[in-house]
Amino acid sequence: AASSCLLLLLLPWLVTASHSPPGCKIRITSKGLDLVKQEGLRFVEQELQNITVSDLHGKEGQFHYNISQVRVMDLQLAFSDLNFQPQQHLVFNINNASISLRFRRQLLYWFFYDIGSINASADGVQIHTVLKLAKDEAGRPKISNITCNASIARMHAGFSGTLKKVYEFLSTFIVTGMRYLLSQQICPSLEHASLVLLNSVLDTVPVRNYVDEHIGIDYSLLRDPSVSTDTLDLDFKGMFFPRVREDQELENHAVEPVIKETERMVYVAFSEYFFDSAMQAYFQAGVLTIELQGEKVPKDLEVLLRATFFGTIFMLSPSVDAPLQLVLQVSAPPRCTIKPSGTSVSVSAFLNISLVPPDRPPVQLSSMAMETKLSAKVFLQGKALRVQLDLRRFRIYSKQSALESLALFSLQAPLKTLLQLTIMPIINERTKKGVQIPLPEGMDFTREVVTNHAGFLTVGADLHFSKGLREVIEKYRPVPTAAPYPSSQPAEPSLDPGSL
C-alpha cells in the first residue's frame, strides 16, 4: 500500500519528466492541408497514369482474346478530399473518379481474326487511403503505414469494326477481367508513392545540420506527430550545439509554446530555449570575443582612453605611444527574454584595455565589467529565421573599485557608440544568414507575421510550393533495389461478373 501511494505521488512528476517541451513547434492547419491536397492530387494523377496492368488472355467457347499494352490515357479526379484524422493520421479520399484506358486487342472468333486498339473507361472509381504519420529513428516525420481500398463501379469498352455486335456481346469477359486487374493495381501504386516517394521528400526535412563553422542545430522530433480534427502539430527539439562538442545537451526549462491560432496555413513557435541554446552554443564555441588593436580602435575613443589613463600611461614611459588593445569578451551565456512587448537579450561581458608595446608583453590599464541589453527583431524570409539586434541599454563599472567606476563614467557614451558602430555590425553579420526552419525542400513561407507571447513567439504564415513534389522526388529518388511495388498478377482472373 505504501509503495502504491508513493507511485501515485510520483506519477505527475514522471509524466512531466517524460514530456520534454519543444524548443520549436510547427502547426499545419486545415488551410495548409488544402494547399498540400492540391499539390498531392497532381502527384497522385501522375502516379496513377503510370499504372502497369498485366496482359489479359483467355477464351470462352470459340471466342479467344488477348489484351496487352494497357495504358492510362486520362484521369478525372474531380471529387477528392484530404483530412486530418485524430491521433496520427491523414485521410485521402477520391470519389466517383474516371480512368480512360487504351489497349491492344487480338481476338479470334471461329475463323475470324481481328487485331487493333480498344478504348475503355472505368467509372465510379472510389479510393480510400489512410496515412499514418510517425517519428522515424532519425527524428524525421515519416509515413509509417498506409491502408488503402479501391473499387471500380463500372467499366465500358468501345468496340468497332465488322464484328462490333459480336464483341459487344462477348466483351463482358474482357471488361470484367480488365476491371479486376486495374482495381488490383491502384493501391500498390499509391502504397509505393507514399512509403517510398513521399518519404523521400520528408527525408529533406533538416534534422541535425550545421549552421556555420561554429554551431549546429538539432531539429529531431521529440515524439510522433499529433493530429486533431483541424491541425497537425510537430514538436521539434530545437536545440543548438557547439561543433566542438556535438554531444552537448542543454536541459529545457523554458515555457512550452502554445499555438491557439488556426487562421493561417502554418504556425511556427520558438521558445526562449531555442534562442538561449544558440547563444550557449556560441559561448561554448569560444567565439563571443572581439579584439580591436591599433588602427582598428576608433580615433576619438583612443584619444579619450589615453586621456583617461594618462597617469598609468605616463608611468610606462618611454612606451607612451604603444598601441591600444581592446578585448571585449562575453563572461556568461547571454539570456533571451520574450514578452508580449518584445524580445530582448541580456549580455554580461568584460572589457580589458591594454597597451601592447612592441616586443614586450601587453600592459593592462583597466578591466571593466559591462552589462548590456539588446532588442531583438525576429523575422522570417523564405525558410530562414533571422534576428536583427540593436543596442538599447549599456552600463560599465570597474571590477576593482567604486572610485574607478566613477572615473569610467565619462567612457559610457563613447563605448556605447563603439559597440553600435563597430561591434553590433559584426554580430548582425553573423546572424544575417539565419537558420533554416524544418520544412521539406520545395515548400516555403509567405506573408509572415511575428507575434510575441510570454516566453515564446510565433510566426504565422502561408505556404507555397517553390518546387513541385515530382521535381523534388526526381532529385532525391532512391535507387531501386527491387521491384518498386508488388505486381498484382493473378494466375487466372475470374470472368464471372458476379464475383467482382
Short mmCIF file of C-alpha atoms in Angstrom, two decimals:
data_model
loop_
_atom_site.label_atom_id
_atom_site.label_comp_id
_atom_site.label_asym_id
_atom_site.label_seq_id
_atom_site.Cartn_x
_atom_site.Cartn_y
_atom_site.Cartn_z
CA ALA A 1 0.00 0.00 0.00
CA ALA A 2 2.84 2.37 0.86
CA SER A 3 4.53 1.72 -2.48
CA SER A 4 1.25 2.34 -4.30
CA CYS A 5 0.83 5.71 -2.55
CA LEU A 6 4.41 6.63 -3.42
CA LEU A 7 3.79 5.75 -7.08
CA LEU A 8 0.68 7.95 -7.13
CA LEU A 9 2.67 10.85 -5.67
CA LEU A 10 5.46 10.42 -8.23
CA LEU A 11 3.14 9.91 -11.22
CA PRO A 12 2.69 13.64 -12.06
CA TRP A 13 6.45 14.14 -11.90
CA LEU A 14 7.10 11.11 -14.11
CA VAL A 15 4.60 12.34 -16.72
CA THR A 16 6.20 15.80 -16.72
CA ALA A 17 9.69 14.34 -17.00
CA SER A 18 8.72 12.13 -19.94
CA HIS A 19 7.21 15.08 -21.82
CA SER A 20 10.14 17.24 -22.90
CA PRO A 21 8.94 20.66 -24.03
CA PRO A 22 9.84 21.54 -27.63
CA GLY A 23 12.14 24.43 -28.46
CA CYS A 24 10.40 24.69 -31.85
CA LYS A 25 6.83 23.72 -32.67
CA ILE A 26 5.14 23.68 -36.09
CA ARG A 27 1.39 23.57 -36.62
CA ILE A 28 -0.18 22.93 -40.04
CA THR A 29 -3.85 23.92 -40.19
CA SER A 30 -6.72 22.82 -42.43
CA LYS A 31 -5.94 25.74 -44.76
CA GLY A 32 -2.41 24.46 -45.16
CA LEU A 33 -3.73 20.96 -45.75
CA ASP A 34 -5.89 22.28 -48.62
CA LEU A 35 -2.74 23.54 -50.36
CA VAL A 36 -1.00 20.21 -49.77
CA LYS A 37 -4.05 18.45 -51.22
CA GLN A 38 -3.83 20.42 -54.48
CA GLU A 39 -0.19 19.53 -54.97
CA GLY A 40 -0.75 15.97 -53.76
CA LEU A 41 -3.63 15.43 -56.18
CA ARG A 42 -1.39 16.33 -59.12
CA PHE A 43 1.14 13.85 -57.80
CA VAL A 44 -1.49 11.09 -57.44
CA GLU A 45 -2.68 11.69 -61.00
CA GLN A 46 0.87 11.26 -62.27
CA GLU A 47 1.32 8.05 -60.29
CA LEU A 48 -1.95 6.52 -61.46
CA GLN A 49 -1.09 7.35 -65.06
CA ASN A 50 1.96 5.13 -64.67
CA ILE A 51 -0.04 2.10 -63.59
CA THR A 52 1.16 -1.09 -65.25
CA VAL A 53 -1.57 -3.64 -65.93
CA SER A 54 -0.57 -7.17 -66.88
CA ASP A 55 -1.78 -8.76 -70.10
CA LEU A 56 -5.15 -10.46 -70.10
CA HIS A 57 -5.92 -13.52 -72.20
CA GLY A 58 -8.47 -16.32 -72.20
CA LYS A 59 -11.28 -17.97 -74.12
CA GLU A 60 -14.97 -18.58 -73.91
CA GLY A 61 -16.17 -21.31 -76.24
CA GLN A 62 -14.90 -20.36 -79.72
CA PHE A 63 -14.03 -16.82 -78.57
CA HIS A 64 -10.30 -16.32 -77.89
CA TYR A 65 -8.91 -12.98 -76.72
CA ASN A 66 -5.57 -11.41 -75.78
CA ILE A 67 -5.37 -7.89 -74.29
CA SER A 68 -1.96 -6.21 -73.98
CA GLN A 69 -0.16 -2.84 -73.86
CA VAL A 70 -2.70 -1.31 -71.46
CA ARG A 71 -2.10 2.44 -70.99
CA VAL A 72 -3.88 5.02 -68.87
CA MET A 73 -4.79 7.91 -71.20
CA ASP A 74 -6.67 10.27 -68.89
CA LEU A 75 -7.91 10.63 -65.31
CA GLN A 76 -10.73 12.71 -63.90
CA LEU A 77 -10.29 13.06 -60.14
CA ALA A 78 -12.67 15.93 -59.59
CA PHE A 79 -14.06 14.79 -56.23
CA SER A 80 -11.29 14.38 -53.66
CA ASP A 81 -10.52 15.47 -50.12
CA LEU A 82 -7.62 15.30 -47.67
CA ASN A 83 -8.49 15.49 -43.98
CA PHE A 84 -6.94 15.17 -40.57
CA GLN A 85 -7.94 12.18 -38.50
CA PRO A 86 -7.19 12.43 -34.75
CA GLN A 87 -4.13 10.66 -33.35
CA GLN A 88 -1.58 10.36 -36.20
CA HIS A 89 -3.45 10.06 -39.46
CA LEU A 90 -4.25 11.77 -42.72
CA VAL A 91 -7.21 10.50 -44.75
CA PHE A 92 -7.20 10.90 -48.53
CA ASN A 93 -10.38 10.06 -50.46
CA ILE A 94 -11.15 10.08 -54.18
CA ASN A 95 -14.81 9.67 -55.09
CA ASN A 96 -16.58 8.95 -58.39
CA ALA A 97 -13.40 9.29 -60.46
CA SER A 98 -12.97 8.03 -64.01
CA ILE A 99 -9.99 6.48 -65.78
CA SER A 100 -9.69 6.29 -69.56
CA LEU A 101 -7.66 3.39 -70.97
CA ARG A 102 -6.36 2.28 -74.32
CA PHE A 103 -5.09 -1.24 -75.05
CA ARG A 104 -4.25 -3.58 -77.90
CA ARG A 105 -6.67 -6.37 -78.79
CA GLN A 106 -6.16 -9.70 -80.50
CA LEU A 107 -9.45 -11.53 -80.99
CA LEU A 108 -10.31 -14.84 -82.65
CA TYR A 109 -13.91 -15.95 -83.19
CA TRP A 110 -14.29 -19.12 -85.22
CA PHE A 111 -12.40 -18.29 -88.40
CA PHE A 112 -12.41 -14.52 -87.91
CA TYR A 113 -9.21 -12.95 -86.55
CA ASP A 114 -9.11 -9.30 -85.56
CA ILE A 115 -6.34 -7.04 -84.21
CA GLY A 116 -6.41 -3.38 -83.23
CA SER A 117 -6.87 -0.96 -80.33
CA ILE A 118 -9.73 -0.54 -77.87
CA ASN A 119 -10.67 2.50 -75.84
CA ALA A 120 -12.14 1.75 -72.42
CA SER A 121 -13.27 3.75 -69.42
CA ALA A 122 -13.50 2.89 -65.72
CA ASP A 123 -16.20 4.94 -63.98
CA GLY A 124 -17.26 5.31 -60.37
CA VAL A 125 -13.71 4.79 -59.12
CA GLN A 126 -13.52 5.00 -55.31
CA ILE A 127 -10.18 5.20 -53.48
CA HIS A 128 -9.92 5.44 -49.70
CA THR A 129 -6.44 5.75 -48.13
CA VAL A 130 -5.33 6.38 -44.56
CA LEU A 131 -1.75 7.52 -43.96
CA LYS A 132 -0.22 7.03 -40.52
CA LEU A 133 2.44 9.56 -39.50
CA ALA A 134 5.24 8.78 -37.08
CA LYS A 135 8.73 9.76 -35.96
CA ASP A 136 11.48 7.66 -37.51
CA GLU A 137 14.79 6.72 -35.87
CA ALA A 138 16.49 9.89 -37.13
CA GLY A 139 13.72 12.06 -35.69
CA ARG A 140 12.06 12.97 -39.01
CA PRO A 141 8.32 12.82 -39.70
CA LYS A 142 7.54 9.80 -41.84
CA ILE A 143 4.59 7.96 -43.36
CA SER A 144 4.92 4.75 -41.38
CA ASN A 145 1.91 2.88 -42.73
CA ILE A 146 -0.86 3.16 -45.32
CA THR A 147 -4.18 1.37 -45.61
CA CYS A 148 -5.90 1.53 -48.98
CA ASN A 149 -9.14 0.33 -50.55
CA ALA A 150 -10.04 0.81 -54.22
CA SER A 151 -13.08 -0.20 -56.24
CA ILE A 152 -14.47 0.39 -59.73
CA ALA A 153 -18.24 0.57 -60.13
CA ARG A 154 -18.47 0.30 -63.92
CA MET A 155 -16.25 -0.35 -66.88
CA HIS A 156 -17.04 0.05 -70.56
CA ALA A 157 -15.06 -0.91 -73.64
CA GLY A 158 -15.81 0.60 -77.03
CA PHE A 159 -15.51 -1.87 -79.94
CA SER A 160 -15.68 -1.08 -83.65
CA GLY A 161 -15.41 -2.96 -86.92
CA THR A 162 -17.40 -5.63 -88.70
CA LEU A 163 -17.59 -7.82 -85.60
CA LYS A 164 -18.78 -4.99 -83.33
CA LYS A 165 -22.04 -6.71 -82.34
CA VAL A 166 -20.22 -9.96 -81.55
CA TYR A 167 -17.59 -8.10 -79.49
CA GLU A 168 -20.21 -6.21 -77.52
CA PHE A 169 -21.93 -9.46 -76.66
CA LEU A 170 -18.71 -11.14 -75.59
CA SER A 171 -16.98 -8.07 -74.11
CA THR A 172 -18.23 -8.94 -70.62
CA PHE A 173 -15.31 -11.33 -70.20
CA ILE A 174 -12.76 -8.72 -71.28
CA VAL A 175 -14.27 -5.85 -69.34
CA THR A 176 -14.63 -7.93 -66.17
CA GLY A 177 -11.02 -9.07 -66.32
CA MET A 178 -9.70 -5.58 -67.03
CA ARG A 179 -11.78 -4.13 -64.20
CA TYR A 180 -10.30 -6.67 -61.80
CA LEU A 181 -6.69 -6.12 -62.90
CA LEU A 182 -6.97 -2.33 -62.82
CA SER A 183 -8.53 -2.22 -59.36
CA GLN A 184 -5.77 -4.50 -58.08
CA GLN A 185 -3.04 -2.09 -59.27
CA ILE A 186 -4.36 1.17 -57.76
CA CYS A 187 -3.46 0.54 -54.11
CA PRO A 188 0.04 -0.93 -54.70
CA SER A 189 0.80 2.15 -56.80
CA LEU A 190 -0.34 4.52 -54.04
CA GLU A 191 1.49 2.50 -51.37
CA HIS A 192 4.75 2.86 -53.27
CA ALA A 193 4.05 6.55 -53.87
CA SER A 194 3.55 7.14 -50.14
CA LEU A 195 6.02 4.85 -48.40
CA VAL A 196 8.86 5.39 -50.85
CA LEU A 197 8.40 8.53 -52.93
CA LEU A 198 6.70 10.87 -50.45
CA ASN A 199 9.03 9.69 -47.70
CA SER A 200 11.96 10.69 -49.90
CA VAL A 201 10.54 14.23 -49.79
CA LEU A 202 10.24 14.06 -45.99
CA ASP A 203 13.88 12.97 -45.92
CA THR A 204 14.75 16.55 -46.94
CA VAL A 205 13.47 17.92 -43.61
CA PRO A 206 16.64 19.06 -41.79
CA VAL A 207 17.19 17.14 -38.56
CA ARG A 208 20.76 17.75 -37.42
CA ASN A 209 22.60 20.29 -39.55
CA TYR A 210 25.48 22.70 -39.21
CA VAL A 211 24.51 26.37 -39.12
CA ASP A 212 28.03 27.74 -39.64
CA GLU A 213 31.61 26.79 -38.79
CA HIS A 214 30.89 27.16 -35.05
CA ILE A 215 27.46 25.70 -34.22
CA GLY A 216 24.81 23.29 -35.45
CA ILE A 217 21.12 22.68 -34.69
CA ASP A 218 19.14 19.62 -33.71
CA TYR A 219 15.62 19.60 -35.15
CA SER A 220 14.78 15.99 -34.31
CA LEU A 221 11.17 15.27 -33.40
CA LEU A 222 10.58 14.65 -29.70
CA ARG A 223 7.53 12.47 -30.32
CA ASP A 224 5.16 11.26 -33.04
CA PRO A 225 3.14 13.95 -34.84
CA SER A 226 -0.11 14.84 -33.10
CA VAL A 227 -3.24 15.17 -35.25
CA SER A 228 -6.57 16.69 -34.28
CA THR A 229 -9.61 17.29 -36.49
CA ASP A 230 -8.19 20.68 -37.60
CA THR A 231 -4.44 20.64 -37.01
CA LEU A 232 -1.19 18.71 -37.32
CA ASP A 233 1.40 19.53 -34.62
CA LEU A 234 5.10 18.69 -34.79
CA ASP A 235 7.27 19.08 -31.65
CA PHE A 236 10.96 19.57 -32.50
CA LYS A 237 13.83 19.68 -30.01
CA GLY A 238 15.03 23.00 -31.48
CA MET A 239 18.41 22.95 -29.71
CA PHE A 240 21.70 24.43 -30.95
CA PHE A 241 25.01 22.79 -30.10
CA PRO A 242 28.70 23.77 -30.47
CA ARG A 243 30.50 21.84 -33.17
CA VAL A 244 33.45 21.29 -30.83
CA ARG A 245 31.06 19.39 -28.51
CA GLU A 246 28.33 17.90 -30.69
CA ASP A 247 27.03 15.70 -27.87
CA GLN A 248 26.25 18.80 -25.81
CA GLU A 249 22.76 18.70 -24.28
CA LEU A 250 21.10 21.75 -22.75
CA GLU A 251 18.17 20.98 -20.49
CA ASN A 252 14.99 22.82 -21.44
CA HIS A 253 13.40 24.78 -18.60
CA ALA A 254 11.60 27.29 -20.82
CA VAL A 255 7.88 27.73 -21.27
CA GLU A 256 6.36 25.32 -23.78
CA PRO A 257 4.99 27.15 -26.83
CA VAL A 258 1.21 27.01 -27.10
CA ILE A 259 -0.33 27.69 -30.51
CA LYS A 260 -4.02 28.55 -30.46
CA GLU A 261 -4.39 30.28 -33.82
CA THR A 262 -5.68 28.48 -36.93
CA GLU A 263 -6.25 31.38 -39.36
CA ARG A 264 -3.02 30.93 -41.35
CA MET A 265 -1.78 27.84 -43.19
CA VAL A 266 1.12 27.26 -40.81
CA TYR A 267 2.41 28.49 -37.46
CA VAL A 268 5.96 28.12 -36.16
CA ALA A 269 6.64 28.77 -32.47
CA PHE A 270 10.03 29.29 -30.81
CA SER A 271 10.59 29.29 -27.05
CA GLU A 272 13.29 31.19 -25.17
CA TYR A 273 15.15 27.87 -25.02
CA PHE A 274 15.61 27.95 -28.81
CA PHE A 275 17.50 31.25 -28.68
CA ASP A 276 19.25 30.56 -25.36
CA SER A 277 20.72 27.32 -26.72
CA ALA A 278 22.09 29.22 -29.74
CA MET A 279 23.86 31.74 -27.53
CA GLN A 280 25.05 28.98 -25.20
CA ALA A 281 26.49 27.11 -28.19
CA TYR A 282 28.33 30.20 -29.46
CA PHE A 283 29.63 30.86 -25.94
CA GLN A 284 30.96 27.32 -25.59
CA ALA A 285 32.46 27.52 -29.07
CA GLY A 286 34.53 30.46 -27.77
CA VAL A 287 33.55 32.93 -30.46
CA LEU A 288 31.88 35.60 -28.30
CA THR A 289 35.12 37.56 -28.11
CA ILE A 290 36.11 40.58 -30.19
CA GLU A 291 39.58 42.15 -30.22
CA LEU A 292 40.42 45.62 -31.53
CA GLN A 293 44.01 46.83 -31.69
CA GLY A 294 45.95 49.74 -33.14
CA GLU A 295 44.24 51.30 -36.14
CA LYS A 296 41.04 49.29 -35.57
CA VAL A 297 40.34 51.31 -32.41
CA PRO A 298 38.25 54.40 -33.38
CA LYS A 299 40.45 57.54 -33.16
CA ASP A 300 38.11 59.55 -30.94
CA LEU A 301 37.84 56.69 -28.48
CA GLU A 302 41.61 56.21 -28.44
CA VAL A 303 42.16 59.87 -27.56
CA LEU A 304 39.62 59.64 -24.75
CA LEU A 305 41.12 56.43 -23.40
CA ARG A 306 44.63 57.84 -23.42
CA ALA A 307 43.41 60.91 -21.56
CA THR A 308 41.54 58.77 -19.03
CA PHE A 309 44.50 56.51 -18.34
CA PHE A 310 47.19 59.23 -18.83
CA GLY A 311 48.71 58.70 -15.40
CA THR A 312 49.12 55.00 -15.93
CA ILE A 313 50.50 55.51 -19.42
CA PHE A 314 52.97 58.14 -18.22
CA MET A 315 54.38 55.70 -15.68
CA LEU A 316 55.14 53.32 -18.56
CA SER A 317 57.48 55.79 -20.23
CA PRO A 318 59.19 55.62 -22.68
CA SER A 319 56.46 53.44 -24.32
CA VAL A 320 53.73 56.08 -24.12
CA ASP A 321 52.94 55.73 -27.84
CA ALA A 322 52.36 51.98 -27.68
CA PRO A 323 49.18 50.86 -29.49
CA LEU A 324 46.00 50.34 -27.53
CA GLN A 325 44.27 46.98 -27.38
CA LEU A 326 40.60 46.43 -26.51
CA VAL A 327 39.39 42.90 -25.78
CA LEU A 328 35.62 42.51 -25.39
CA GLN A 329 34.63 39.09 -24.09
CA VAL A 330 31.24 37.78 -23.01
CA SER A 331 31.57 36.39 -19.48
CA ALA A 332 28.46 34.18 -19.41
CA PRO A 333 25.98 32.81 -21.97
CA PRO A 334 23.56 35.62 -22.97
CA ARG A 335 19.94 35.15 -21.99
CA CYS A 336 16.85 35.76 -24.09
CA THR A 337 13.60 37.14 -22.69
CA ILE A 338 10.42 37.07 -24.77
CA LYS A 339 7.48 39.19 -23.63
CA PRO A 340 4.34 40.35 -25.43
CA SER A 341 6.01 43.78 -25.65
CA GLY A 342 9.08 42.47 -27.46
CA THR A 343 12.20 40.28 -27.38
CA SER A 344 15.43 41.25 -25.63
CA VAL A 345 18.84 39.71 -24.97
CA SER A 346 20.82 40.37 -21.78
CA VAL A 347 24.61 40.20 -22.09
CA SER A 348 27.28 40.35 -19.40
CA ALA A 349 30.83 40.94 -20.57
CA PHE A 350 34.13 42.46 -19.56
CA LEU A 351 36.35 44.85 -21.47
CA ASN A 352 40.11 44.75 -20.98
CA ILE A 353 42.04 47.84 -22.07
CA SER A 354 45.77 47.32 -22.53
CA LEU A 355 48.86 48.79 -24.11
CA VAL A 356 50.83 46.50 -26.41
CA PRO A 357 54.40 47.84 -26.63
CA PRO A 358 56.47 46.29 -29.45
CA ASP A 359 58.37 43.19 -28.37
CA ARG A 360 57.00 43.46 -24.83
CA PRO A 361 54.11 41.79 -23.00
CA PRO A 362 50.78 43.70 -23.01
CA VAL A 363 50.23 46.05 -20.08
CA GLN A 364 46.65 46.05 -18.78
CA LEU A 365 45.30 49.51 -17.98
CA SER A 366 41.83 48.53 -16.85
CA SER A 367 39.38 45.65 -16.70
CA MET A 368 35.80 46.81 -16.59
CA ALA A 369 32.53 44.90 -16.43
CA MET A 370 29.74 45.61 -18.90
CA GLU A 371 26.05 44.91 -18.77
CA THR A 372 24.03 45.44 -21.94
CA LYS A 373 20.53 44.79 -23.10
CA LEU A 374 19.85 44.27 -26.79
CA SER A 375 16.48 44.41 -28.50
CA ALA A 376 15.93 41.59 -30.99
CA LYS A 377 13.81 41.76 -34.10
CA VAL A 378 12.93 38.25 -35.24
CA PHE A 379 11.68 37.72 -38.79
CA LEU A 380 11.32 35.00 -41.37
CA GLN A 381 12.48 35.12 -45.00
CA GLY A 382 11.74 32.11 -47.15
CA LYS A 383 12.63 29.32 -44.74
CA ALA A 384 15.35 31.20 -42.85
CA LEU A 385 14.72 32.56 -39.35
CA ARG A 386 16.80 35.69 -38.84
CA VAL A 387 17.50 38.02 -35.92
CA GLN A 388 18.44 41.71 -36.07
CA LEU A 389 19.97 43.05 -32.82
CA ASP A 390 20.09 46.64 -31.61
CA LEU A 391 21.82 48.06 -28.52
CA ARG A 392 19.34 49.57 -26.04
CA ARG A 393 20.92 49.79 -22.59
CA PHE A 394 24.59 49.88 -21.64
CA ARG A 395 26.45 50.17 -18.34
CA ILE A 396 30.11 49.82 -17.35
CA TYR A 397 31.71 49.65 -13.95
CA SER A 398 35.12 48.83 -12.54
CA LYS A 399 35.85 45.41 -11.18
CA GLN A 400 38.50 46.94 -8.88
CA SER A 401 36.89 49.86 -7.02
CA ALA A 402 33.94 52.24 -6.85
CA LEU A 403 36.35 55.16 -7.36
CA GLU A 404 37.48 53.78 -10.70
CA SER A 405 33.85 53.16 -11.65
CA LEU A 406 33.24 56.88 -11.13
CA ALA A 407 36.24 57.71 -13.29
CA LEU A 408 34.90 55.45 -16.04
CA PHE A 409 31.59 57.30 -16.18
CA SER A 410 32.89 59.53 -18.99
CA LEU A 411 33.56 56.42 -21.10
CA GLN A 412 29.91 55.29 -21.08
CA ALA A 413 28.81 57.27 -24.16
CA PRO A 414 31.90 56.67 -26.36
CA LEU A 415 31.98 52.95 -25.55
CA LYS A 416 28.28 52.65 -26.36
CA THR A 417 29.00 54.36 -29.68
CA LEU A 418 31.88 51.93 -30.21
CA LEU A 419 29.51 49.00 -29.70
CA GLN A 420 26.86 50.43 -32.01
CA LEU A 421 29.24 51.34 -34.86
CA THR A 422 31.85 48.60 -34.60
CA ILE A 423 30.65 45.57 -32.65
CA MET A 424 26.93 45.36 -33.50
CA PRO A 425 27.52 45.19 -37.29
CA ILE A 426 29.87 42.24 -36.71
CA ILE A 427 27.26 40.42 -34.61
CA ASN A 428 24.43 41.15 -37.06
CA GLU A 429 26.55 39.93 -39.94
CA ARG A 430 26.80 36.57 -38.15
CA THR A 431 23.03 36.36 -37.66
CA LYS A 432 22.25 37.58 -41.20
CA LYS A 433 22.28 34.11 -42.73
CA GLY A 434 19.77 32.82 -40.20
CA VAL A 435 18.81 29.22 -39.61
CA GLN A 436 16.53 27.06 -41.74
CA ILE A 437 13.09 26.06 -40.45
CA PRO A 438 12.41 22.29 -40.63
CA LEU A 439 10.24 22.13 -43.74
CA PRO A 440 10.72 19.79 -46.72
CA GLU A 441 12.53 21.07 -49.79
CA GLY A 442 10.28 22.86 -52.25
CA MET A 443 7.97 24.33 -49.60
CA ASP A 444 8.37 27.96 -48.46
CA PHE A 445 6.64 30.56 -46.28
CA THR A 446 4.90 33.70 -47.47
CA ARG A 447 3.13 36.63 -45.74
CA GLU A 448 4.87 36.04 -42.40
CA VAL A 449 3.61 37.74 -39.22
CA VAL A 450 5.55 37.54 -35.92
CA THR A 451 3.63 37.64 -32.61
CA ASN A 452 5.24 37.74 -29.18
CA HIS A 453 3.85 35.88 -26.17
CA ALA A 454 5.06 35.28 -22.63
CA GLY A 455 8.12 33.03 -23.02
CA PHE A 456 7.77 32.28 -26.74
CA LEU A 457 6.98 33.84 -30.10
CA THR A 458 5.01 32.56 -33.08
CA VAL A 459 5.37 33.15 -36.79
CA GLY A 460 2.12 32.78 -38.72
CA ALA A 461 2.48 32.35 -42.46
CA ASP A 462 1.01 30.90 -45.60
CA LEU A 463 2.70 28.19 -47.66
CA HIS A 464 3.57 27.86 -51.29
CA PHE A 465 5.39 25.26 -53.35
CA SER A 466 8.51 26.70 -54.97
CA LYS A 467 9.11 23.20 -56.38
CA GLY A 468 6.55 20.53 -57.18
CA LEU A 469 6.56 17.19 -55.41
CA ARG A 470 7.60 15.47 -58.62
CA GLU A 471 10.62 17.76 -59.04
CA VAL A 472 11.84 17.08 -55.50
CA ILE A 473 11.18 13.33 -55.83
CA GLU A 474 13.15 13.10 -59.07
CA LYS A 475 16.05 14.90 -57.38
CA TYR A 476 16.11 12.54 -54.40
CA ARG A 477 14.57 9.42 -55.94
CA PRO A 478 16.05 6.39 -54.19
CA VAL A 479 17.87 3.88 -56.35
CA PRO A 480 15.55 0.86 -56.63
CA THR A 481 16.99 -2.37 -55.28
CA ALA A 482 13.90 -4.45 -56.07
CA ALA A 483 10.58 -4.13 -57.80
CA PRO A 484 9.09 -0.73 -56.90
CA TYR A 485 5.90 -2.34 -55.63
CA PRO A 486 4.49 -5.83 -55.78
CA SER A 487 2.89 -6.54 -59.10
CA SER A 488 -0.57 -7.97 -58.80
CA GLN A 489 -0.70 -10.72 -61.40
CA PRO A 490 -3.39 -13.28 -60.62
CA ALA A 491 -2.83 -16.62 -62.24
CA GLU A 492 -6.23 -16.60 -63.87
CA PRO A 493 -8.72 -13.78 -63.13
CA SER A 494 -12.32 -14.78 -62.65
CA LEU A 495 -14.52 -13.95 -65.63
CA ASP A 496 -17.73 -14.11 -63.65
CA PRO A 497 -19.14 -10.58 -63.21
CA GLY A 498 -20.97 -11.62 -60.06
CA SER A 499 -17.69 -12.47 -58.31
CA LEU A 500 -16.42 -8.96 -58.83
#
